[in-house]
C-alpha cells in the first residue's frame, strides 16, 4: 500500500517551460548517467508518453528503493514485482520514480512514496512455551 505520495508534475512542468524559453540549458536536464540509463533498460517500465524534450521515443519509468534496513537493495532500481514483494515483507522504505529518455538522456523525478510495513506493524514475535 503506497502512502505519503508526492507528485512532482507541477515542478516538472515548470522545468520544461524553462527549457523551452531558454532559461535552462538542455545539458542541465538531459544528463542521465549511464547507471540510470542501464536501469531504464533492464528494470524500467515502458510508457506511452513521448519524451517532452526530444520527442523521439517514449519515456521509461525507473523505480528506486531507499531504506536503511533493505541492505544491498537500498539505493537500487527495482521492478514493480520486486517492490510489491518488498512492500509485503520489509519495513518502511521510500520509492522514487524517475522518468528517463534513453535517446536524449532527459530524466526527472516524477513521484515518490512510502511503502512497506509501518513501524510497529506486521511482524509479531513468537513466544516459545517453556
PDB file of C-alpha atoms in Angstrom:
ATOM      1  CA  UNK A   1       0.000   0.000   0.000  1.00  0.00           C
ATOM      2  CA  UNK A   2       1.511   3.316  -1.070  1.00  0.00           C
ATOM      3  CA  UNK A   3       1.440   6.168   1.436  1.00  0.00           C
ATOM      4  CA  UNK A   4       2.635   9.751   1.508  1.00  0.00           C
ATOM      5  CA  UNK A   5       2.561  10.055  -2.282  1.00  0.00           C
ATOM      6  CA  UNK A   6       4.254  13.167  -3.688  1.00  0.00           C
ATOM      7  CA  UNK A   7       3.645  14.039  -7.338  1.00  0.00           C
ATOM      8  CA  UNK A   8       6.205  16.380  -8.940  1.00  0.00           C
ATOM      9  CA  UNK A   9       4.122  17.204 -12.043  1.00  0.00           C
ATOM     10  CA  UNK A  10       3.993  20.966 -11.395  1.00  0.00           C
ATOM     11  CA  UNK A  11       7.754  21.220 -10.834  1.00  0.00           C
ATOM     12  CA  UNK A  12       8.324  19.111 -13.965  1.00  0.00           C
ATOM     13  CA  UNK A  13       6.078  21.403 -15.995  1.00  0.00           C
ATOM     14  CA  UNK A  14       7.970  24.460 -14.735  1.00  0.00           C
ATOM     15  CA  UNK A  15      11.317  22.842 -15.578  1.00  0.00           C
ATOM     16  CA  UNK A  16      10.164  22.078 -19.124  1.00  0.00           C
ATOM     17  CA  UNK A  17       8.868  25.633 -19.554  1.00  0.00           C
ATOM     18  CA  UNK A  18      12.307  26.979 -18.543  1.00  0.00           C
ATOM     19  CA  UNK A  19      13.945  24.671 -21.108  1.00  0.00           C
ATOM     20  CA  UNK A  20      11.592  25.827 -23.881  1.00  0.00           C
ATOM     21  CA  UNK A  21      12.206  29.516 -23.127  1.00  0.00           C
ATOM     22  CA  UNK A  22      15.974  29.078 -22.903  1.00  0.00           C
ATOM     23  CA  UNK A  23      16.159  29.720 -19.157  1.00  0.00           C
ATOM     24  CA  UNK A  24      17.622  26.260 -18.566  1.00  0.00           C
ATOM     25  CA  UNK A  25      20.154  24.598 -20.844  1.00  0.00           C
ATOM     26  CA  UNK A  26      19.417  21.145 -22.252  1.00  0.00           C
ATOM     27  CA  UNK A  27      22.696  19.920 -20.754  1.00  0.00           C
ATOM     28  CA  UNK A  28      21.253  20.592 -17.288  1.00  0.00           C
ATOM     29  CA  UNK A  29      18.182  18.378 -17.784  1.00  0.00           C
ATOM     30  CA  UNK A  30      19.431  15.797 -20.281  1.00  0.00           C
ATOM     31  CA  UNK A  31      22.144  14.459 -18.016  1.00  0.00           C
ATOM     32  CA  UNK A  32      21.100  10.909 -17.075  1.00  0.00           C
ATOM     33  CA  UNK A  33      24.167   8.952 -16.044  1.00  0.00           C
ATOM     34  CA  UNK A  34      24.992   5.554 -17.569  1.00  0.00           C
ATOM     35  CA  UNK A  35      23.761   3.698 -14.454  1.00  0.00           C
ATOM     36  CA  UNK A  36      20.312   5.318 -14.756  1.00  0.00           C
ATOM     37  CA  UNK A  37      20.174   4.524 -18.480  1.00  0.00           C
ATOM     38  CA  UNK A  38      21.039   0.852 -17.798  1.00  0.00           C
ATOM     39  CA  UNK A  39      18.422   0.732 -15.032  1.00  0.00           C
ATOM     40  CA  UNK A  40      15.843   2.069 -17.519  1.00  0.00           C
ATOM     41  CA  UNK A  41      16.782  -0.672 -19.965  1.00  0.00           C
ATOM     42  CA  UNK A  42      16.674  -3.587 -17.509  1.00  0.00           C
ATOM     43  CA  UNK A  43      14.312  -2.512 -14.688  1.00  0.00           C
ATOM     44  CA  UNK A  44      12.215   0.243 -16.246  1.00  0.00           C
ATOM     45  CA  UNK A  45       8.556   0.249 -17.114  1.00  0.00           C
ATOM     46  CA  UNK A  46       7.871   1.495 -20.662  1.00  0.00           C
ATOM     47  CA  UNK A  47       5.171   4.147 -21.063  1.00  0.00           C
ATOM     48  CA  UNK A  48       3.142   5.563 -23.934  1.00  0.00           C
ATOM     49  CA  UNK A  49       4.318   9.085 -23.065  1.00  0.00           C
ATOM     50  CA  UNK A  50       6.677  10.631 -25.632  1.00  0.00           C
ATOM     51  CA  UNK A  51       9.796  12.362 -24.291  1.00  0.00           C
ATOM     52  CA  UNK A  52       8.899  16.013 -23.667  1.00  0.00           C
ATOM     53  CA  UNK A  53      12.354  17.169 -24.808  1.00  0.00           C
ATOM     54  CA  UNK A  54      13.409  15.239 -27.939  1.00  0.00           C
ATOM     55  CA  UNK A  55      10.028  13.698 -28.869  1.00  0.00           C
ATOM     56  CA  UNK A  56      11.880  10.708 -30.409  1.00  0.00           C
ATOM     57  CA  UNK A  57      10.856   7.881 -28.083  1.00  0.00           C
ATOM     58  CA  UNK A  58       8.642   7.103 -25.117  1.00  0.00           C
ATOM     59  CA  UNK A  59       9.993   7.697 -21.637  1.00  0.00           C
ATOM     60  CA  UNK A  60      10.630   4.802 -19.283  1.00  0.00           C
ATOM     61  CA  UNK A  61       9.806   4.879 -15.557  1.00  0.00           C
ATOM     62  CA  UNK A  62      12.506   3.637 -13.207  1.00  0.00           C
ATOM     63  CA  UNK A  63      11.712   2.999  -9.534  1.00  0.00           C
ATOM     64  CA  UNK A  64      14.491   3.334  -6.950  1.00  0.00           C
ATOM     65  CA  UNK A  65      14.101   1.982  -3.413  1.00  0.00           C
ATOM     66  CA  UNK A  66      15.663   3.545  -0.323  1.00  0.00           C
ATOM     67  CA  UNK A  67      15.576   2.201   3.214  1.00  0.00           C
ATOM     68  CA  UNK A  68      18.376   1.575   5.705  1.00  0.00           C
ATOM     69  CA  UNK A  69      17.053  -1.869   6.608  1.00  0.00           C
ATOM     70  CA  UNK A  70      16.902  -3.010   2.948  1.00  0.00           C
ATOM     71  CA  UNK A  71      20.570  -3.983   2.969  1.00  0.00           C
ATOM     72  CA  UNK A  72      22.092  -4.380  -0.503  1.00  0.00           C
ATOM     73  CA  UNK A  73      18.766  -3.476  -2.134  1.00  0.00           C
ATOM     74  CA  UNK A  74      18.963   0.081  -0.692  1.00  0.00           C
ATOM     75  CA  UNK A  75      19.595   2.644  -3.442  1.00  0.00           C
ATOM     76  CA  UNK A  76      18.895   0.323  -6.341  1.00  0.00           C
ATOM     77  CA  UNK A  77      16.409   0.201  -9.201  1.00  0.00           C
ATOM     78  CA  UNK A  78      13.686  -2.432  -8.783  1.00  0.00           C
ATOM     79  CA  UNK A  79      10.825  -3.708 -10.910  1.00  0.00           C
ATOM     80  CA  UNK A  80       7.193  -3.361  -9.873  1.00  0.00           C
ATOM     81  CA  UNK A  81       7.110  -7.052  -8.883  1.00  0.00           C
ATOM     82  CA  UNK A  82      10.186  -6.665  -6.683  1.00  0.00           C
ATOM     83  CA  UNK A  83       8.728  -3.587  -4.989  1.00  0.00           C
ATOM     84  CA  UNK A  84       5.465  -5.436  -4.391  1.00  0.00           C
ATOM     85  CA  UNK A  85       7.374  -8.284  -2.727  1.00  0.00           C
ATOM     86  CA  UNK A  86       9.284  -5.813  -0.529  1.00  0.00           C
ATOM     87  CA  UNK A  87       6.049  -3.980   0.291  1.00  0.00           C
ATOM     88  CA  UNK A  88       4.573  -7.057   1.960  1.00  0.00           C
ATOM     89  CA  UNK A  89       7.574  -8.121   3.990  1.00  0.00           C
ATOM     90  CA  UNK A  90      10.008  -5.273   4.566  1.00  0.00           C
ATOM     91  CA  UNK A  91       9.822  -2.383   6.970  1.00  0.00           C
ATOM     92  CA  UNK A  92       9.046   1.095   5.711  1.00  0.00           C
ATOM     93  CA  UNK A  93      11.008   2.286   2.679  1.00  0.00           C
ATOM     94  CA  UNK A  94      10.782   5.077   0.110  1.00  0.00           C
ATOM     95  CA  UNK A  95      10.346   4.647  -3.638  1.00  0.00           C
ATOM     96  CA  UNK A  96      11.431   7.371  -6.071  1.00  0.00           C
ATOM     97  CA  UNK A  97      10.036   7.087  -9.600  1.00  0.00           C
ATOM     98  CA  UNK A  98      12.151   8.747 -12.306  1.00  0.00           C
ATOM     99  CA  UNK A  99      11.172   9.166 -15.949  1.00  0.00           C
ATOM    100  CA  UNK A 100      14.037   8.638 -18.374  1.00  0.00           C
ATOM    101  CA  UNK A 101      14.527   9.068 -22.112  1.00  0.00           C
ATOM    102  CA  UNK A 102      17.256   6.737 -23.315  1.00  0.00           C
ATOM    103  CA  UNK A 103      17.724   8.806 -26.504  1.00  0.00           C
ATOM    104  CA  UNK A 104      18.350  12.349 -25.203  1.00  0.00           C
ATOM    105  CA  UNK A 105      19.056  11.395 -21.551  1.00  0.00           C
ATOM    106  CA  UNK A 106      16.180  13.508 -20.131  1.00  0.00           C
ATOM    107  CA  UNK A 107      15.377  12.434 -16.579  1.00  0.00           C
ATOM    108  CA  UNK A 108      13.093  13.822 -13.915  1.00  0.00           C
ATOM    109  CA  UNK A 109      11.778  12.661 -10.545  1.00  0.00           C
ATOM    110  CA  UNK A 110       8.038  12.366 -11.166  1.00  0.00           C
ATOM    111  CA  UNK A 111       6.800  10.735  -7.958  1.00  0.00           C
ATOM    112  CA  UNK A 112       7.879   9.463  -4.568  1.00  0.00           C
ATOM    113  CA  UNK A 113       6.012   7.420  -1.999  1.00  0.00           C
ATOM    114  CA  UNK A 114       6.428   5.367   1.142  1.00  0.00           C
ATOM    115  CA  UNK A 115       5.803   1.618   1.041  1.00  0.00           C
ATOM    116  CA  UNK A 116       6.452  -1.374   3.285  1.00  0.00           C
ATOM    117  CA  UNK A 117       5.209  -2.164   6.738  1.00  0.00           C
ATOM    118  CA  UNK A 118       4.878   0.847   9.053  1.00  0.00           C
ATOM    119  CA  UNK A 119       6.947   0.739  12.223  1.00  0.00           C
ATOM    120  CA  UNK A 120       5.287  -1.483  14.796  1.00  0.00           C
ATOM    121  CA  UNK A 121       3.026  -3.169  12.245  1.00  0.00           C
ATOM    122  CA  UNK A 122       3.108  -6.619  10.815  1.00  0.00           C
ATOM    123  CA  UNK A 123       5.629  -8.947  12.328  1.00  0.00           C
ATOM    124  CA  UNK A 124       4.717 -10.446  15.662  1.00  0.00           C
ATOM    125  CA  UNK A 125       7.156 -12.066  17.982  1.00  0.00           C
ATOM    126  CA  UNK A 126       6.528 -15.672  18.782  1.00  0.00           C
ATOM    127  CA  UNK A 127       6.523 -16.766  22.333  1.00  0.00           C
ATOM    128  CA  UNK A 128       8.055 -20.116  22.973  1.00  0.00           C
ATOM    129  CA  UNK A 129       6.483 -22.270  25.656  1.00  0.00           C
ATOM    130  CA  UNK A 130       8.890 -23.410  28.335  1.00  0.00           C
TER     131      UNK A 130
END
